[in-house]
Short mmCIF file of C-alpha atoms and ligand atoms in Angstrom, two decimals:
data_model
loop_
_atom_site.label_atom_id
_atom_site.label_comp_id
_atom_site.label_asym_id
_atom_site.label_seq_id
_atom_site.Cartn_x
_atom_site.Cartn_y
_atom_site.Cartn_z
CA MET Z 1 106.25 106.46 72.86
CA THR Z 2 104.36 104.87 74.92
CA SER Z 3 101.45 106.67 76.96
CA LYS Z 4 101.01 105.88 80.85
CA THR Z 5 97.27 104.08 81.25
CA THR Z 6 95.22 103.92 84.21
CA ASP Z 7 93.19 100.50 84.75
CA LEU Z 8 89.44 101.47 85.11
CA SER Z 9 86.12 98.62 85.32
CA LEU Z 10 83.12 99.20 83.11
CA ASP Z 11 81.49 101.08 86.41
CA GLU Z 12 84.31 103.12 87.16
CA ILE Z 13 84.36 104.15 83.11
CA PHE Z 14 80.60 104.89 83.66
CA ASN Z 15 80.85 106.98 86.52
CA LEU Z 16 83.74 109.25 85.51
CA ALA Z 17 81.90 110.33 82.12
CA LYS Z 18 78.41 110.41 84.41
CA SER Z 19 79.88 112.74 87.13
CA ALA Z 20 81.47 114.95 84.38
CA LEU Z 21 78.68 115.80 82.36
CA ILE Z 22 76.62 116.05 85.34
CA ASN Z 23 79.06 118.25 87.00
CA ASN Z 24 79.04 120.33 83.59
CA GLY Z 25 75.49 120.87 83.17
CA ALA Z 26 73.80 117.66 82.01
CA ASN Z 27 70.59 115.98 83.62
CA GLU Z 28 70.25 112.69 84.97
CA GLU Z 29 68.76 110.99 81.65
CA ASN Z 30 71.22 112.87 79.08
CA ALA Z 31 74.35 111.93 81.04
CA ASP Z 32 72.89 108.40 81.82
CA ALA Z 33 72.61 108.28 77.99
CA VAL Z 34 75.88 109.53 76.94
CA ALA Z 35 77.56 108.08 79.81
CA SER Z 36 76.45 104.72 78.79
CA THR Z 37 77.48 105.14 74.82
CA VAL Z 38 81.17 105.97 75.94
CA THR Z 39 81.43 103.19 78.31
CA ASN Z 40 80.05 100.59 75.41
CA ALA Z 41 82.69 102.02 73.33
CA GLU Z 42 85.72 101.32 75.74
CA ARG Z 43 84.16 97.85 76.73
CA ASP Z 44 84.47 97.19 72.96
CA GLY Z 45 87.69 98.74 72.14
CA SER Z 46 86.42 101.72 70.28
CA VAL Z 47 88.55 103.78 72.43
CA SER Z 48 88.37 107.17 69.88
CA HIS Z 49 85.19 107.36 70.90
CA GLY Z 50 84.88 106.38 74.51
CA LEU Z 51 86.39 108.34 77.06
CA PHE Z 52 88.48 110.06 74.76
CA ARG Z 53 85.23 112.05 73.75
CA ILE Z 54 84.04 113.21 77.05
CA PRO Z 55 86.16 116.66 77.14
CA GLY Z 56 84.64 117.37 73.59
CA TYR Z 57 80.91 116.68 75.00
CA ILE Z 58 81.90 118.96 78.08
CA LYS Z 59 83.10 121.79 76.11
CA ALA Z 60 79.68 121.60 74.40
CA LEU Z 61 77.83 121.84 77.11
CA GLN Z 62 80.06 124.81 78.70
CA SER Z 63 79.75 126.66 75.70
CA ASN Z 64 75.72 126.31 76.18
CA LYS Z 65 75.65 124.64 72.17
CA VAL Z 66 74.06 121.61 73.50
CA ASP Z 67 71.31 121.69 75.65
CA GLY Z 68 72.26 119.44 78.52
CA SER Z 69 68.73 118.93 79.21
CA ALA Z 70 67.24 118.19 75.68
CA VAL Z 71 64.22 116.10 75.38
CA PRO Z 72 63.85 114.55 72.05
CA GLU Z 73 60.60 114.83 70.24
CA ILE Z 74 59.54 112.33 67.60
CA GLU Z 75 57.19 112.69 65.18
CA GLU Z 76 55.35 110.11 63.30
CA ILE Z 77 55.13 111.74 59.03
CA THR Z 78 54.03 108.69 58.13
CA PRO Z 79 53.56 105.17 58.80
CA VAL Z 80 57.35 104.38 58.09
CA ILE Z 81 58.79 107.68 58.46
CA LEU Z 82 59.71 108.89 61.91
CA ARG Z 83 61.03 112.34 62.43
CA CYS Z 84 63.07 113.28 65.27
CA ASP Z 85 64.24 116.65 66.54
CA ALA Z 86 66.63 116.22 69.20
CA GLN Z 87 66.41 119.86 70.28
CA ASN Z 88 69.88 120.23 70.22
CA GLY Z 89 70.96 117.75 72.69
CA PHE Z 90 73.39 114.53 72.14
CA ALA Z 91 72.47 111.89 69.92
CA PRO Z 92 72.10 108.93 72.22
CA LEU Z 93 69.16 109.97 73.96
CA ALA Z 94 67.49 111.00 70.63
CA HIS Z 95 68.42 107.04 69.55
CA LYS Z 96 66.94 105.98 72.95
CA TYR Z 97 63.71 107.63 71.74
CA GLY Z 98 63.53 106.99 68.36
CA ILE Z 99 65.25 103.54 67.62
CA GLU Z 100 62.89 101.45 69.71
CA LYS Z 101 60.01 103.44 67.72
CA LEU Z 102 61.76 102.61 63.86
CA ILE Z 103 62.05 98.90 64.77
CA ASN Z 104 58.44 98.79 65.58
CA ALA Z 105 57.64 100.30 62.26
CA ALA Z 106 60.05 98.05 60.12
CA ASN Z 107 58.25 95.12 62.19
CA ALA Z 108 55.02 96.14 60.98
CA PHE Z 109 55.78 97.70 57.47
CA GLY Z 110 59.03 95.80 56.23
CA ILE Z 111 61.28 99.00 56.01
CA ALA Z 112 61.07 102.34 57.80
CA GLY Z 113 63.46 105.47 57.97
CA LEU Z 114 64.17 107.76 60.84
CA SER Z 115 65.66 111.04 60.21
CA ILE Z 116 67.16 113.04 63.40
CA GLN Z 117 67.43 116.46 63.31
CA ARG Z 118 69.15 119.31 65.22
CA CYS Z 119 71.17 116.33 67.06
CA HIS Z 120 75.24 116.35 67.98
CA HIS Z 121 76.62 113.25 67.25
CA PHE Z 122 80.22 112.11 68.73
CA ALA Z 123 80.22 108.85 68.78
CA ALA Z 124 81.01 105.57 67.00
CA LEU Z 125 77.47 104.38 64.69
CA TRP Z 126 77.71 100.77 65.71
CA PRO Z 127 75.43 101.44 68.77
CA GLU Z 128 72.33 102.42 66.48
CA VAL Z 129 72.66 99.59 63.70
CA GLU Z 130 73.36 96.94 66.53
CA ALA Z 131 70.36 97.37 68.18
CA ILE Z 132 68.19 97.41 64.92
CA SER Z 133 69.59 94.15 64.41
CA ASP Z 134 69.35 92.71 67.92
CA GLN Z 135 65.34 92.75 66.80
CA GLY Z 136 66.10 90.69 63.91
CA LEU Z 137 66.22 93.28 61.17
CA VAL Z 138 69.27 94.85 58.99
CA GLY Z 139 70.49 98.32 59.89
CA LEU Z 140 71.70 101.35 57.83
CA THR Z 141 72.80 104.54 59.25
CA SER Z 142 75.43 107.72 58.10
CA VAL Z 143 76.17 111.14 59.93
CA SER Z 144 78.32 113.71 58.29
CA TYR Z 145 80.60 116.36 60.30
CA MET Z 146 82.32 119.52 59.78
CA PRO Z 147 84.64 119.18 56.59
CA GLY Z 148 88.16 117.93 57.17
CA VAL Z 149 88.22 115.74 54.31
CA ALA Z 150 89.08 116.71 50.71
CA PRO Z 151 87.41 114.82 47.78
CA SER Z 152 89.47 112.96 45.41
CA GLY Z 153 92.02 114.43 43.34
CA GLY Z 154 91.51 117.77 45.89
CA THR Z 155 93.67 119.27 48.52
CA THR Z 156 90.30 121.20 50.22
CA ALA Z 157 88.52 119.67 52.75
CA LEU Z 158 85.11 119.79 51.82
CA PHE Z 159 83.64 116.25 53.11
CA GLY Z 160 83.40 115.35 56.89
CA THR Z 161 85.30 112.02 57.97
CA ASN Z 162 81.57 111.21 57.23
CA PRO Z 163 80.82 107.25 58.99
CA ILE Z 164 78.56 104.36 57.58
CA ALA Z 165 77.32 101.94 59.66
CA PHE Z 166 75.72 98.44 58.66
CA SER Z 167 74.58 95.42 60.18
CA TRP Z 168 72.69 92.13 59.28
CA PRO Z 169 70.88 90.06 62.19
CA ARG Z 170 71.69 86.57 62.99
CA PRO Z 171 69.26 85.39 65.04
CA GLY Z 172 71.11 83.82 68.05
CA LYS Z 173 74.62 84.99 67.76
CA ASN Z 174 75.77 88.63 67.43
CA PRO Z 175 75.18 90.45 63.98
CA ILE Z 176 77.46 91.07 61.20
CA VAL Z 177 78.46 94.77 61.95
CA PHE Z 178 80.32 97.24 59.79
CA ASP Z 179 81.13 100.84 60.89
CA MET Z 180 83.79 103.05 59.36
CA ALA Z 181 84.64 106.61 58.72
CA THR Z 182 84.71 106.67 54.24
CA ALA Z 183 87.73 109.35 55.76
CA SER Z 184 91.21 107.03 55.52
CA MET Z 185 91.06 107.11 58.91
CA ALA Z 186 88.47 108.28 61.74
CA LYS Z 187 89.62 111.92 63.00
CA GLY Z 188 89.81 110.96 66.51
CA GLU Z 189 92.22 107.95 65.48
CA ILE Z 190 94.53 110.52 64.10
CA GLN Z 191 94.45 112.63 66.95
CA ILE Z 192 95.31 109.35 68.92
CA ALA Z 193 98.21 108.90 66.76
CA ALA Z 194 99.57 112.34 66.83
CA ARG Z 195 98.87 112.70 70.63
CA ASP Z 196 100.95 108.90 71.08
CA GLY Z 197 103.54 110.27 68.56
CA HIS Z 198 102.42 107.55 65.76
CA SER Z 199 103.03 107.32 62.42
CA VAL Z 200 100.25 106.89 60.09
CA PRO Z 201 100.11 105.25 56.44
CA LEU Z 202 101.29 107.26 53.63
CA GLY Z 203 98.02 108.27 51.43
CA THR Z 204 95.73 108.79 55.06
CA GLY Z 205 96.29 112.60 54.87
CA LEU Z 206 97.85 115.69 53.38
CA SER Z 207 99.47 118.20 55.41
CA PRO Z 208 98.49 122.02 55.52
CA SER Z 209 100.76 122.27 52.37
CA GLY Z 210 98.69 119.80 50.67
CA GLU Z 211 101.68 116.87 50.41
CA LEU Z 212 101.35 113.43 51.52
CA THR Z 213 102.72 112.77 55.21
CA THR Z 214 103.05 109.82 57.04
CA ASP Z 215 102.83 112.48 60.28
CA ALA Z 216 99.84 112.14 62.08
CA SER Z 217 99.86 115.94 63.85
CA GLU Z 218 100.69 116.88 59.90
CA ILE Z 219 97.68 115.56 58.92
CA ASP Z 220 95.80 116.43 62.28
CA LYS Z 221 96.39 120.06 61.01
CA GLY Z 222 95.86 119.64 57.53
CA VAL Z 223 93.13 117.34 55.58
CA LEU Z 224 92.52 113.62 55.46
CA LEU Z 225 91.91 111.76 52.13
CA PRO Z 226 89.14 109.78 51.46
CA PHE Z 227 90.02 105.97 51.68
CA GLY Z 228 90.11 103.71 48.65
CA GLY Z 229 90.68 106.80 45.97
CA HIS Z 230 87.73 107.92 44.06
CA LYS Z 231 85.80 105.03 45.46
CA GLY Z 232 85.40 106.25 48.93
CA SER Z 233 84.85 109.78 47.55
CA VAL Z 234 81.90 109.05 46.22
CA ILE Z 235 80.55 106.94 49.14
CA ALA Z 236 81.36 110.00 51.25
CA LEU Z 237 79.71 112.57 49.17
CA MET Z 238 76.18 110.00 49.16
CA ILE Z 239 76.72 110.18 52.92
CA GLU Z 240 76.66 114.06 52.32
CA LEU Z 241 73.49 113.96 50.86
CA LEU Z 242 71.83 111.35 53.21
CA SER Z 243 72.72 113.06 56.35
CA GLY Z 244 72.11 116.58 55.12
CA PRO Z 245 68.95 117.63 52.99
CA LEU Z 246 67.73 114.07 53.15
CA VAL Z 247 66.97 114.51 56.63
CA GLY Z 248 66.38 118.06 56.59
CA GLU Z 249 70.09 119.39 58.19
CA THR Z 250 72.70 120.83 56.84
CA PHE Z 251 76.33 119.74 54.57
CA SER Z 252 79.21 119.43 56.43
CA TYR Z 253 80.48 122.59 55.29
CA GLU Z 254 77.35 124.12 56.59
CA THR Z 255 77.28 122.44 59.66
CA LYS Z 256 80.95 124.36 60.37
CA GLU Z 257 79.49 127.87 59.34
CA ARG Z 258 77.11 127.89 62.12
CA ASP Z 259 79.28 126.17 64.83
CA ASN Z 260 80.71 127.84 67.42
CA GLY Z 261 84.16 126.04 67.17
CA ASP Z 262 84.11 124.90 70.83
CA GLY Z 263 85.49 122.02 69.98
CA GLY Z 264 82.49 119.67 70.78
CA PRO Z 265 80.02 117.86 68.63
CA ALA Z 266 78.75 120.16 65.86
CA GLN Z 267 74.60 120.19 65.33
CA GLY Z 268 73.89 118.05 62.71
CA GLY Z 269 71.32 115.31 61.33
CA GLN Z 270 71.24 111.56 61.06
CA PHE Z 271 69.84 108.95 58.43
CA ILE Z 272 68.90 105.54 60.01
CA LEU Z 273 66.94 102.82 58.02
CA ALA Z 274 65.53 99.82 59.49
CA MET Z 275 64.52 96.65 56.99
CA SER Z 276 62.95 93.53 57.54
CA PRO Z 277 64.60 90.71 55.82
CA GLU Z 278 61.86 88.45 56.35
CA ILE Z 279 58.91 90.92 55.19
CA ILE Z 280 60.82 91.97 51.89
CA SER Z 281 62.11 88.55 50.67
CA GLY Z 282 59.33 86.58 52.00
CA LYS Z 283 61.40 84.01 53.18
CA ASP Z 284 63.50 82.94 56.54
CA THR Z 285 66.51 84.24 55.13
CA SER Z 286 69.13 82.63 58.13
CA ALA Z 287 69.96 79.79 57.02
CA GLN Z 288 71.05 81.04 53.62
CA THR Z 289 72.73 83.88 55.67
CA GLU Z 290 74.23 81.58 57.79
CA ASP Z 291 75.82 78.95 54.61
CA PHE Z 292 77.01 81.96 53.16
CA LEU Z 293 79.01 83.33 56.30
CA LYS Z 294 80.17 79.50 56.48
CA LYS Z 295 81.75 80.32 52.90
CA TYR Z 296 83.38 83.28 53.93
CA ASN Z 297 84.88 82.37 57.39
CA GLU Z 298 86.36 79.17 55.46
CA ILE Z 299 88.72 81.48 53.65
CA GLU Z 300 92.11 81.94 55.44
CA GLY Z 301 92.62 85.16 56.43
CA THR Z 302 89.41 86.69 56.59
CA ARG Z 303 87.06 87.62 59.85
CA LEU Z 304 83.53 89.20 60.01
CA PRO Z 305 83.57 93.04 60.71
CA GLY Z 306 82.11 93.58 64.49
CA GLU Z 307 83.96 90.53 65.51
CA ARG Z 308 86.87 92.23 66.90
CA ARG Z 309 84.51 94.51 69.36
CA HIS Z 310 82.21 91.40 70.13
CA GLU Z 311 85.17 89.43 71.38
CA ASN Z 312 86.76 92.66 73.31
CA ARG Z 313 82.91 92.88 75.00
CA LYS Z 314 83.49 88.95 76.54
CA ASP Z 315 86.12 90.68 78.56
CA LEU Z 316 84.20 92.01 81.55
CA GLY Z 317 87.37 93.19 83.23
CA LYS Z 318 88.91 96.66 83.50
CA ARG Z 319 89.97 98.88 80.54
CA GLN Z 320 93.53 100.85 80.42
CA VAL Z 321 92.46 104.48 79.80
CA ASN Z 322 95.27 107.02 79.13
CA SER Z 323 96.02 108.54 82.26
CA ALA Z 324 96.51 112.01 81.12
CA LEU Z 325 92.89 111.97 79.94
CA VAL Z 326 91.61 110.46 83.18
CA ASN Z 327 93.26 113.13 84.85
CA THR Z 328 91.55 115.60 82.52
CA ILE Z 329 88.63 114.57 83.25
CA LYS Z 330 89.00 114.47 86.75
CA GLU Z 331 89.33 118.22 86.77
CA LEU Z 332 86.43 118.70 84.89
CA ILE Z 333 84.43 117.09 88.06
CA ILE Z 334 84.40 120.23 90.14
P1 NDP C 401 88.33 100.46 61.32
O1 NDP C 401 88.68 100.79 59.95
O2 NDP C 401 89.00 100.35 62.14
O3 NDP C 401 86.92 99.58 60.96
C1 NDP C 401 85.93 99.65 60.04
C2 NDP C 401 85.10 98.60 59.82
O4 NDP C 401 85.73 97.44 59.63
C3 NDP C 401 84.59 97.79 61.09
O5 NDP C 401 83.59 97.23 61.36
C4 NDP C 401 85.82 96.67 61.51
O6 NDP C 401 84.99 96.21 62.34
C5 NDP C 401 85.87 96.52 60.30
N1 NDP C 401 86.81 95.52 60.26
C6 NDP C 401 88.68 95.98 60.21
N2 NDP C 401 89.05 94.85 60.23
C7 NDP C 401 88.39 94.09 59.45
C8 NDP C 401 88.80 92.99 58.79
N3 NDP C 401 89.98 92.57 58.58
N4 NDP C 401 88.06 92.08 58.03
C9 NDP C 401 86.68 92.41 58.17
N5 NDP C 401 86.49 93.87 58.57
C10 NDP C 401 87.31 94.72 59.20
O7 NDP C 401 86.79 102.03 61.43
P2 NDP C 401 87.27 104.02 60.98
O8 NDP C 401 88.48 103.61 61.87
O9 NDP C 401 87.01 104.17 59.64
O10 NDP C 401 86.11 104.29 62.20
C11 NDP C 401 86.16 104.21 63.64
C12 NDP C 401 84.81 105.01 64.23
O11 NDP C 401 84.93 105.92 64.14
C13 NDP C 401 83.60 104.24 63.55
O12 NDP C 401 83.04 103.51 64.75
C14 NDP C 401 83.17 105.62 62.83
O13 NDP C 401 81.28 105.50 63.41
C15 NDP C 401 83.41 106.61 64.27
N6 NDP C 401 83.30 107.86 63.49
C16 NDP C 401 81.99 108.53 64.07
C17 NDP C 401 82.75 109.99 63.53
C18 NDP C 401 81.12 111.15 64.17
O14 NDP C 401 81.08 111.57 63.48
N7 NDP C 401 80.20 110.51 64.88
C19 NDP C 401 83.18 110.66 62.75
C20 NDP C 401 83.92 109.50 62.15
C21 NDP C 401 83.78 108.10 62.59
P3 NDP C 401 85.44 95.18 63.98
O15 NDP C 401 84.81 96.90 64.96
O16 NDP C 401 85.15 94.66 64.24
O17 NDP C 401 87.10 95.61 63.99
#
């Protein structure tokens, strides 16, 4: 089954997202930050984190779970540790306030960390690390979410889909960026597959009765599995620790306990690290990196992570957005 689509320019996507947010209680600054993140996701073809997320953002505003007028506060704990209290706001504004300070600290001291608390993250993670690598630094970040993924061997959800993103700078070129859920598939992708009636590979998740299935709507009601068996499972475990206790926030199961169940982004933490290859290695690492990437690219069948998005980004034309979704968002503009 193929869904109907509506052609929208990037400006139309931005305006649609921003109007919906403002009409439901976000102030200009918050709406602008979220709408930019949503538009950049549509631009790059990260559709599960584009307009698809707007109804969820709106639910969180309508239930007052998220403060649409939040002003994040950044505290310098040490010269290399920054802590951001997102004040119960959406993540994009916390990034706008915190990442520039993180970059400055890493450029001065070689390495710096930003812990974000009381934040509602509902987006892809690549914007955070790409912003860091655009300034010549290595970026690493993770967030946890509400349980939807069973640890390897189990049938009970304990982990969130727990994404992790990494980026490496390439002066004058796009950075190398990977950004992936540690679940076999992101929850948004499962929801889109369920909506469009597409099946998913066996091993993606379990039905509510704990059986392996290719039916995305059954997995949406049941549990996802980690990617790569026990290896993905241990990375998901690490992300629970880095994005929870390390940054003074909750594990996925605790996040769920305090969430109001409105379907919007839950309150949680984010761990972000920035590192200077020049300061840490004492060298200019560009030529060595490019030699390695040349060998990588010479291997038939390979491509670098991030390339698909960066290729999509070159297209400044209209994007095909699910028509039912566009109508749903228009109805939210009152
Ligand atoms: P994918 O499996 O689609 O891709 C994972 C990474 O692998 C991407 O960086 C992708 O690059 C890269 N990649 C894909 N194919 C290849 C290939 N053949 N060779 C080299 N690299 C490749 O991502 P997921 O479905 O796991 O995650 C989707 C998104 O969901 C992420 O952005 C994640 O942050 C987000 N998410 C957010 C959550 C939240 O709570 N905020 C929760 C869970 C997920 P490319 O982009 O170029 O294709």
